[in-house]
Amino acid sequence: MNYTTYYEECENITEERYGELKCLLEASEPKKKFQSFHLRKLEFRGANVQKAVPQFYFCVKNRDEKEIYLEKKYQQNGIYFKKCAQLTREECDRILRGDVEWMKSHKKGLFNDFYRQVSLNHLSPGRVTDYDREMLKCKKEGYVTFIKRIDRATGQAKSLFEEPEFLIPCLDKGEVLVTYKKEVLLPAVLVSVMQIQEDKESDLAFLF
């Protein structure tokens, strides 16, 4: 599988600072616009509700059934590795019901990997988190994302589209989380050692 590799830094800022930074970025990139969207992520947990490594998520943009993705993400030596593949609503619902055998020989490598992780590490659906984001590709290899709302549901999720009964805010009032991502290209020899193969869906990683 072909992973997108990048460095990431995060910091919490005030709404006033957010406004200043957004204006500066818009002035420096007049031909580009911020993409605003809602993102919901459903996290998969390991045995005894432990955080899985690597981490797997279901992601949906703007509650759109045509914008559902399976995401794998982990960190190694300060570098983030991320891989995404698109899912249908039917595939998403089947997995949440525990029907995963069909992924065993799927043509998408990420589905095969997810099947092994579910089988070996007993991954199961965990909680849902909602985000309101504004994202800008500000340089050839750099991305800035302002996260204006993070609400985390309580309990285990049964559906990616069902609205949670209880949501807990994760940002203080007047606070914005900003993330800076810079793509890093690994040396060809390292890519070869890691057996990373080209994949048609490698460009999905920075959609969210």
Coordinates of N, CA and C in Angstrom, one line a residue:
M1 N 0.8 -1.2 0.0 CA 0.0 0.0 0.0 C 0.9 1.2 0.0
N2 N 0.4 2.3 -0.6 CA 1.1 3.5 -0.7 C 0.6 4.5 0.4
Y3 N 1.5 4.8 1.4 CA 1.1 5.7 2.5 C 1.5 7.1 2.1
T4 N 0.7 8.1 2.6 CA 1.1 9.5 2.6 C 1.8 9.7 3.9
T5 N 3.0 10.3 3.8 CA 3.8 10.5 5.0 C 4.0 12.0 5.2
Y6 N 3.9 12.4 6.4 CA 4.0 13.8 6.7 C 4.3 14.1 8.2
Y7 N 4.8 15.4 8.4 CA 5.0 15.9 9.7 C 3.7 16.6 10.1
E8 N 3.4 16.7 11.4 CA 2.2 17.4 11.9 C 2.5 18.1 13.2
E9 N 2.1 19.3 13.3 CA 2.1 20.1 14.5 C 0.8 20.7 14.8
C10 N 0.4 20.7 16.1 CA -0.9 21.2 16.5 C -0.7 22.2 17.6
E11 N -1.6 23.2 17.7 CA -1.7 24.1 18.8 C -3.1 24.7 19.0
N12 N -3.4 25.0 20.2 CA -4.7 25.7 20.5 C -4.5 27.2 20.5
I13 N -5.3 27.9 19.8 CA -5.2 29.4 19.7 C -6.6 30.0 20.0
T14 N -6.6 31.3 20.2 CA -7.8 32.0 20.5 C -8.5 32.3 19.1
E15 N -9.8 32.6 19.2 CA -10.6 33.0 18.0 C -10.0 34.2 17.4
E16 N -9.5 35.2 18.2 CA -8.9 36.4 17.6 C -7.6 36.0 16.8
R17 N -6.8 35.1 17.3 CA -5.6 34.7 16.6 C -6.0 33.9 15.4
Y18 N -7.0 33.1 15.5 CA -7.5 32.4 14.3 C -7.9 33.3 13.2
G19 N -8.6 34.4 13.5 CA -9.0 35.4 12.5 C -7.8 36.1 11.8
E20 N -6.8 36.4 12.7 CA -5.5 37.0 12.1 C -4.8 36.0 11.2
L21 N -4.7 34.8 11.6 CA -3.9 33.8 10.8 C -4.7 33.5 9.5
K22 N -6.0 33.4 9.5 CA -6.8 33.2 8.3 C -6.6 34.3 7.3
C23 N -6.7 35.5 7.8 CA -6.5 36.7 6.9 C -5.1 36.7 6.3
L24 N -4.1 36.3 7.1 CA -2.7 36.3 6.5 C -2.6 35.2 5.5
L25 N -3.2 34.0 5.7 CA -3.1 32.9 4.8 C -3.8 33.3 3.5
E26 N -5.0 33.9 3.6 CA -5.8 34.2 2.4 C -5.1 35.3 1.6
A27 N -4.4 36.2 2.3 CA -3.6 37.2 1.6 C -2.4 36.7 0.8
S28 N -1.8 35.6 1.4 CA -0.6 35.0 0.8 C -1.0 34.0 -0.3
E29 N -2.2 33.5 -0.3 CA -2.6 32.6 -1.3 C -3.9 33.1 -1.9
P30 N -3.9 34.2 -2.7 CA -5.1 34.8 -3.2 C -5.9 34.0 -4.1
K31 N -5.3 33.0 -4.8 CA -6.0 32.2 -5.8 C -6.6 30.9 -5.1
K32 N -6.4 30.7 -3.9 CA -6.9 29.5 -3.2 C -7.9 29.9 -2.1
K33 N -8.8 29.0 -1.9 CA -9.9 29.3 -0.9 C -9.9 28.2 0.2
F34 N -10.2 28.5 1.4 CA -10.4 27.5 2.4 C -11.6 26.6 2.1
Q35 N -11.4 25.3 2.3 CA -12.5 24.4 2.2 C -13.1 24.1 3.6
S36 N -14.4 24.5 3.7 CA -15.1 24.3 5.0 C -15.9 23.0 4.9
F37 N -15.8 22.2 6.0 CA -16.6 21.0 6.0 C -16.8 20.4 7.4
H38 N -17.8 19.6 7.5 CA -18.0 18.8 8.7 C -17.4 17.4 8.5
L39 N -16.7 16.9 9.5 CA -16.1 15.6 9.5 C -16.5 14.8 10.7
R40 N -17.0 13.6 10.4 CA -17.3 12.7 11.5 C -16.3 11.5 11.4
K41 N -15.7 11.1 12.6 CA -14.8 10.0 12.6 C -15.2 9.0 13.6
L42 N -15.3 7.8 13.3 CA -15.6 6.7 14.2 C -14.4 5.9 14.4
E43 N -13.9 5.8 15.6 CA -12.7 5.2 16.0 C -12.9 3.7 16.3
F44 N -12.0 2.9 15.8 CA -12.0 1.4 16.2 C -11.1 1.2 17.3
R45 N -11.6 0.4 18.3 CA -10.8 0.2 19.5 C -10.4 -1.3 19.6
G46 N -9.3 -1.6 20.3 CA -8.8 -2.9 20.5 C -9.5 -3.6 21.7
A47 N -9.0 -4.8 22.0 CA -9.5 -5.5 23.2 C -9.4 -4.7 24.4
N48 N -10.4 -4.8 25.3 CA -10.5 -4.1 26.5 C -10.6 -2.6 26.3
V49 N -11.1 -2.2 25.2 CA -11.3 -0.8 24.8 C -10.0 0.0 24.8
Q50 N -8.9 -0.7 24.5 CA -7.6 0.0 24.4 C -7.5 0.6 23.0
K51 N -6.7 1.7 23.0 CA -6.4 2.4 21.7 C -5.7 1.5 20.8
A52 N -6.1 1.3 19.5 CA -5.5 0.4 18.6 C -4.3 1.1 18.0
V53 N -3.2 0.3 17.7 CA -2.0 0.7 17.0 C -1.7 -0.3 15.9
P54 N -1.8 0.1 14.6 CA -2.2 1.4 14.1 C -3.6 1.7 14.4
Q55 N -4.0 3.0 14.2 CA -5.4 3.4 14.4 C -6.2 3.3 13.1
F56 N -7.4 2.8 13.2 CA -8.3 2.7 12.1 C -9.6 3.5 12.4
Y57 N -10.1 4.2 11.4 CA -11.3 5.0 11.5 C -12.2 4.9 10.3
F58 N -13.5 5.1 10.5 CA -14.4 5.4 9.5 C -14.6 6.9 9.5
C59 N -14.5 7.6 8.3 CA -14.6 9.0 8.2 C -15.7 9.3 7.2
V60 N -16.6 10.3 7.5 CA -17.6 10.8 6.5 C -17.5 12.3 6.5
K61 N -17.5 12.9 5.3 CA -17.5 14.3 5.1 C -18.9 14.8 4.8
N62 N -19.3 15.8 5.6 CA -20.6 16.5 5.3 C -21.8 15.6 5.3
R63 N -21.7 14.5 6.1 CA -22.7 13.5 6.2 C -23.2 13.0 4.9
D64 N -22.3 12.9 3.9 CA -22.6 12.5 2.6 C -22.2 11.0 2.4
E65 N -23.2 10.2 2.0 CA -23.0 8.7 1.9 C -22.0 8.4 0.8
K66 N -21.7 9.4 -0.1 CA -20.7 9.2 -1.2 C -19.3 9.6 -0.7
E67 N -19.2 10.1 0.5 CA -17.9 10.6 1.0 C -17.6 9.8 2.3
I68 N -17.5 8.5 2.2 CA -17.2 7.6 3.4 C -15.8 7.0 3.1
Y69 N -14.9 7.0 4.1 CA -13.6 6.5 3.9 C -13.2 5.7 5.1
L70 N -12.3 4.6 4.8 CA -11.6 3.9 5.8 C -10.2 4.5 5.9
E71 N -9.8 4.8 7.1 CA -8.5 5.5 7.3 C -7.7 4.7 8.2
K72 N -6.4 4.5 7.9 CA -5.4 3.9 8.7 C -4.3 4.9 9.0
K73 N -3.9 5.1 10.3 CA -3.0 6.1 10.6 C -2.1 5.7 11.8
Y74 N -0.8 5.9 11.7 CA 0.1 5.6 12.8 C 1.3 6.6 12.7
Q75 N 2.1 6.6 13.8 CA 3.2 7.5 13.8 C 4.5 6.7 14.1
Q76 N 5.6 7.0 13.4 CA 6.8 6.3 13.6 C 8.0 7.3 13.4
N77 N 8.8 7.4 14.4 CA 10.0 8.3 14.4 C 9.6 9.7 14.0
G78 N 8.5 10.2 14.5 CA 8.1 11.6 14.3 C 7.3 11.8 13.0
I79 N 7.2 10.8 12.2 CA 6.5 10.9 10.9 C 5.2 10.2 11.0
Y80 N 4.1 10.8 10.4 CA 2.8 10.2 10.4 C 2.7 9.4 9.1
F81 N 2.1 8.2 9.1 CA 1.8 7.4 8.0 C 0.3 7.3 7.9
K82 N -0.3 7.6 6.7 CA -1.7 7.6 6.6 C -2.1 7.0 5.2
K83 N -3.2 6.2 5.3 CA -3.7 5.6 4.1 C -5.2 5.6 4.2
C84 N -5.9 5.9 3.1 CA -7.3 5.9 3.0 C -7.9 5.2 1.8
A85 N -9.1 4.6 2.0 CA -9.8 4.0 0.9 C -11.3 4.3 1.0
Q86 N -11.9 4.5 -0.1 CA -13.3 4.8 -0.1 C -14.2 3.6 0.2
L87 N -15.3 3.9 0.9 CA -16.3 2.9 1.3 C -17.6 3.3 0.8
T88 N -18.5 2.3 0.5 CA -19.9 2.6 0.2 C -20.6 2.5 1.5
R89 N -21.8 3.1 1.6 CA -22.7 3.0 2.8 C -23.0 1.6 3.2
E90 N -23.2 0.7 2.1 CA -23.5 -0.7 2.4 C -22.3 -1.4 3.1
E91 N -21.1 -1.1 2.5 CA -19.9 -1.7 3.1 C -19.7 -1.3 4.5
C92 N -19.9 0.0 4.8 CA -19.7 0.6 6.1 C -20.7 -0.1 7.1
D93 N -21.9 -0.2 6.7 CA -22.9 -0.8 7.6 C -22.6 -2.3 7.9
R94 N -22.1 -3.0 6.8 CA -21.8 -4.4 7.0 C -20.7 -4.6 8.0
I95 N -19.7 -3.8 8.0 CA -18.6 -3.9 8.9 C -19.0 -3.6 10.3
L96 N -19.9 -2.5 10.5 CA -20.4 -2.2 11.8 C -21.3 -3.3 12.4
R97 N -21.8 -4.1 11.5 CA -22.6 -5.3 12.0 C -21.7 -6.5 12.3
G98 N -20.5 -6.3 12.1 CA -19.5 -7.4 12.3 C -19.3 -8.4 11.1
D99 N -19.8 -8.0 10.0 CA -19.7 -8.8 8.8 C -18.4 -8.3 8.1
V100 N -17.3 -9.0 8.3 CA -16.0 -8.6 7.8 C -15.3 -9.6 6.9
E101 N -15.8 -10.8 6.8 CA -15.2 -11.8 6.0 C -14.9 -11.5 4.6
W102 N -15.8 -10.7 4.0 CA -15.7 -10.3 2.6 C -14.5 -9.5 2.3
M103 N -13.9 -8.8 3.3 CA -12.7 -8.0 3.1 C -11.4 -8.8 3.0
K104 N -11.5 -10.1 3.4 CA -10.3 -10.9 3.4 C -9.5 -11.0 2.1
S105 N -10.2 -11.1 1.0 CA -9.6 -11.2 -0.3 C -10.0 -10.0 -1.2
H106 N -10.2 -8.8 -0.6 CA -10.6 -7.7 -1.4 C -9.5 -7.1 -2.2
K107 N -9.8 -6.5 -3.3 CA -8.7 -6.0 -4.2 C -8.0 -4.8 -3.6
K108 N -8.7 -4.1 -2.7 CA -8.0 -3.0 -2.0 C -7.2 -3.5 -0.8
G109 N -5.9 -3.2 -0.9 CA -5.0 -3.7 0.2 C -5.4 -3.2 1.6
L110 N -5.9 -2.0 1.7 CA -6.2 -1.5 3.0 C -7.4 -2.3 3.6
F111 N -8.3 -2.8 2.8 CA -9.4 -3.6 3.3 C -8.8 -5.0 3.9
N112 N -7.8 -5.6 3.1 CA -7.2 -6.8 3.6 C -6.5 -6.6 5.0
D113 N -5.8 -5.4 5.1 CA -5.1 -5.1 6.3 C -6.1 -4.9 7.4
F114 N -7.1 -4.2 7.2 CA -8.1 -3.9 8.2 C -8.8 -5.3 8.7
Y115 N -9.0 -6.2 7.8 CA -9.6 -7.5 8.1 C -8.6 -8.2 9.1
R116 N -7.3 -8.2 8.8 CA -6.4 -8.9 9.6 C -6.3 -8.2 11.0
Q117 N -6.4 -6.9 11.1 CA -6.3 -6.2 12.4 C -7.6 -6.5 13.2
V118 N -8.7 -6.5 12.5 CA -10.0 -6.9 13.2 C -9.9 -8.3 13.8
S119 N -9.4 -9.2 13.0 CA -9.4 -10.6 13.3 C -8.4 -10.9 14.4
L120 N -7.2 -10.3 14.3 CA -6.1 -10.6 15.2 C -6.2 -9.8 16.5
N121 N -6.5 -8.6 16.4 CA -6.5 -7.7 17.6 C -7.9 -7.3 18.1
H122 N -8.9 -8.0 17.5 CA -10.3 -7.9 18.0 C -10.8 -6.4 18.0
L123 N -10.5 -5.7 16.9 CA -11.0 -4.4 16.8 C -12.5 -4.3 16.8
S124 N -13.1 -3.3 17.4 CA -14.5 -3.1 17.4 C -14.9 -1.6 17.3
P125 N -16.0 -1.2 16.8 CA -16.4 0.2 16.8 C -16.4 0.9 18.1
G126 N -15.8 2.0 18.2 CA -15.7 2.8 19.4 C -16.6 4.0 19.4
R127 N -16.1 5.2 19.8 CA -16.9 6.4 19.9 C -16.7 7.2 18.6
V128 N -17.7 8.1 18.4 CA -17.7 9.0 17.3 C -17.3 10.4 17.8
T129 N -16.6 11.1 16.9 CA -16.1 12.5 17.1 C -16.5 13.3 15.9
D130 N -17.1 14.5 16.2 CA -17.5 15.4 15.1 C -16.6 16.6 15.1
Y131 N -16.2 17.0 13.9 CA -15.3 18.2 13.7 C -15.9 19.2 12.7
D132 N -15.7 20.5 13.0 CA -16.0 21.5 12.0 C -14.6 22.0 11.6
R133 N -14.3 21.9 10.3 CA -12.9 22.2 9.8 C -12.9 23.2 8.7
E134 N -11.8 23.9 8.6 CA -11.5 24.8 7.4 C -10.1 24.4 7.0
M135 N -9.9 24.0 5.8 CA -8.6 23.5 5.4 C -8.1 24.3 4.1
L136 N -6.8 24.5 4.1 CA -6.2 25.2 3.0 C -4.9 24.6 2.6
K137 N -4.7 24.3 1.3 CA -3.4 23.8 0.9 C -2.6 25.1 0.6
C138 N -1.7 25.4 1.5 CA -1.1 26.8 1.4 C 0.3 26.7 0.6
K139 N 0.9 25.6 0.5 CA 2.1 25.4 -0.2 C 2.0 24.1 -1.0
K140 N 3.0 23.8 -1.8 CA 3.0 22.6 -2.6 C 2.8 21.4 -1.8
E141 N 3.5 21.4 -0.6 CA 3.4 20.2 0.3 C 2.9 20.5 1.6
G142 N 2.2 21.6 1.8 CA 1.8 22.0 3.2 C 0.3 22.3 3.3
Y143 N -0.3 21.9 4.4 CA -1.7 22.1 4.6 C -1.9 22.7 6.0
V144 N -2.8 23.6 6.1 CA -3.2 24.2 7.4 C -4.7 24.0 7.6
T145 N -5.1 23.5 8.8 CA -6.5 23.2 9.1 C -6.8 23.9 10.4
F146 N -7.9 24.6 10.3 CA -8.5 25.2 11.6 C -9.7 24.3 12.0
I147 N -9.6 23.9 13.2 CA -10.7 23.0 13.7 C -11.5 23.9 14.8
K148 N -12.7 24.3 14.4 CA -13.4 25.2 15.2 C -14.4 24.5 16.2
R149 N -14.6 23.2 16.0 CA -15.5 22.5 16.9 C -15.0 21.0 17.0
I150 N -14.9 20.5 18.2 CA -14.7 19.1 18.3 C -15.6 18.6 19.4
D151 N -16.6 17.7 19.0 CA -17.5 17.2 20.0 C -17.4 15.6 19.9
R152 N -17.2 15.0 21.1 CA -17.0 13.6 21.2 C -18.2 13.0 21.9
A153 N -18.8 11.9 21.2 CA -19.9 11.2 21.7 C -19.5 10.3 22.8
T154 N -20.5 10.0 23.7 CA -20.2 9.0 24.7 C -20.7 7.6 24.3
G155 N -20.0 6.6 24.8 CA -20.5 5.2 24.4 C -20.0 4.7 23.1
Q156 N -20.4 3.5 22.7 CA -20.0 2.9 21.5 C -21.0 3.2 20.4
A157 N -20.5 3.5 19.2 CA -21.3 3.9 18.1 C -21.8 2.7 17.4
K158 N -23.1 2.7 16.9 CA -23.7 1.7 16.2 C -23.9 2.0 14.7
S159 N -23.7 3.3 14.4 CA -23.9 3.8 13.1 C -23.1 5.0 12.9
L160 N -22.6 5.2 11.6 CA -21.8 6.4 11.3 C -22.7 7.6 11.0
F161 N -24.0 7.4 10.8 CA -24.9 8.4 10.4 C -26.0 8.8 11.5
E162 N -26.1 7.9 12.5 CA -27.0 8.2 13.6 C -26.5 9.3 14.5
E163 N -27.3 10.2 14.8 CA -26.8 11.3 15.7 C -26.7 10.9 17.1
P164 N -25.5 11.1 17.7 CA -25.3 10.7 19.1 C -26.3 11.4 20.1
E165 N -26.6 10.7 21.1 CA -27.5 11.3 22.1 C -26.8 12.3 23.0
F166 N -25.5 12.0 23.3 CA -24.8 13.0 24.1 C -23.4 13.3 23.5
L167 N -23.1 14.5 23.4 CA -21.8 15.0 22.9 C -21.1 15.8 23.9
I168 N -19.8 15.6 24.0 CA -19.0 16.3 25.0 C -18.0 17.3 24.2
P169 N -18.1 18.6 24.4 CA -17.2 19.5 23.7 C -15.7 19.2 24.2
C170 N -14.8 19.2 23.2 CA -13.4 19.0 23.5 C -12.5 20.3 23.4
L171 N -13.1 21.3 23.0 CA -12.5 22.6 22.9 C -13.1 23.6 23.8
D172 N -12.4 24.4 24.5 CA -12.9 25.4 25.4 C -13.6 26.5 24.6
K173 N -14.5 27.2 25.1 CA -15.2 28.3 24.4 C -14.2 29.3 24.0
G174 N -14.3 29.8 22.7 CA -13.3 30.8 22.2 C -12.0 30.2 21.8
E175 N -11.9 28.9 21.7 CA -10.7 28.2 21.3 C -10.8 27.5 20.0
V176 N -9.7 27.6 19.2 CA -9.6 26.9 17.9 C -8.3 26.1 17.9
L177 N -8.4 24.9 17.3 CA -7.2 24.0 17.2 C -6.7 24.2 15.7
V178 N -5.4 24.5 15.6 CA -4.9 24.6 14.3 C -3.8 23.5 14.1
T179 N -3.8 22.9 12.9 CA -2.9 21.9 12.6 C -2.1 22.2 11.4
Y180 N -0.8 22.0 11.4 CA 0.1 22.2 10.3 C 0.6 20.9 9.8
K181 N 0.4 20.6 8.5 CA 0.9 19.3 8.0 C 1.8 19.6 6.8
K182 N 3.0 18.9 6.8 CA 3.9 19.1 5.7 C 4.3 17.7 5.2
E183 N 3.9 17.4 3.9 CA 4.2 16.1 3.3 C 5.7 15.9 3.2
V184 N 6.2 14.7 3.6 CA 7.6 14.3 3.5 C 7.7 13.1 2.6
L185 N 8.6 13.2 1.6 CA 8.9 12.0 0.7 C 10.0 11.2 1.3
L186 N 9.7 9.9 1.5 CA 10.7 9.0 2.0 C 11.7 8.6 0.9
P187 N 13.0 8.3 1.2 CA 13.9 7.8 0.2 C 13.4 6.6 -0.4
A188 N 13.7 6.4 -1.7 CA 13.3 5.3 -2.5 C 13.7 4.0 -1.9
V189 N 14.9 3.9 -1.3 CA 15.4 2.7 -0.7 C 14.5 2.3 0.5
L190 N 14.1 3.3 1.3 CA 13.2 3.0 2.4 C 11.8 2.5 2.0
V191 N 11.3 3.1 1.0 CA 10.0 2.7 0.4 C 10.1 1.3 0.0
S192 N 11.2 0.9 -0.7 CA 11.4 -0.4 -1.1 C 11.4 -1.4 0.0
V193 N 12.2 -1.1 1.1 CA 12.3 -2.0 2.2 C 11.0 -2.2 2.9
M194 N 10.2 -1.1 3.0 CA 8.9 -1.2 3.6 C 7.8 -1.8 2.7
Q195 N 8.2 -2.1 1.5 CA 7.3 -2.8 0.5 C 6.0 -2.0 0.3
I196 N 6.2 -0.7 0.2 CA 5.1 0.2 -0.1 C 4.9 0.3 -1.6
Q197 N 3.7 -0.1 -2.0 CA 3.4 -0.2 -3.4 C 2.5 0.9 -3.8
E198 N 2.5 1.3 -5.1 CA 1.7 2.4 -5.6 C 0.2 2.0 -5.6
D199 N -0.6 2.9 -5.3 CA -2.1 2.6 -5.2 C -2.8 3.8 -5.8
K200 N -3.9 3.5 -6.5 CA -4.6 4.5 -7.2 C -5.3 5.5 -6.2
E201 N -5.5 5.1 -4.9 CA -6.2 5.9 -4.0 C -5.2 6.6 -3.0
S202 N -4.0 6.7 -3.4 CA -3.0 7.3 -2.5 C -3.2 8.8 -2.3
D203 N -4.0 9.5 -3.1 CA -4.2 10.9 -3.0 C -5.4 11.3 -2.1
L204 N -6.0 10.3 -1.5 CA -7.1 10.5 -0.6 C -6.7 11.0 0.8
A205 N -5.5 10.9 1.2 CA -5.1 11.1 2.5 C -5.3 12.5 3.0
F206 N -5.2 13.5 2.2 CA -5.3 14.9 2.6 C -6.7 15.5 2.3
L207 N -7.7 14.6 2.0 CA -9.0 15.1 1.8 C -9.6 15.6 3.1
F208 N -9.1 15.1 4.2 CA -9.5 15.5 5.5 C -8.4 15.4 6.5

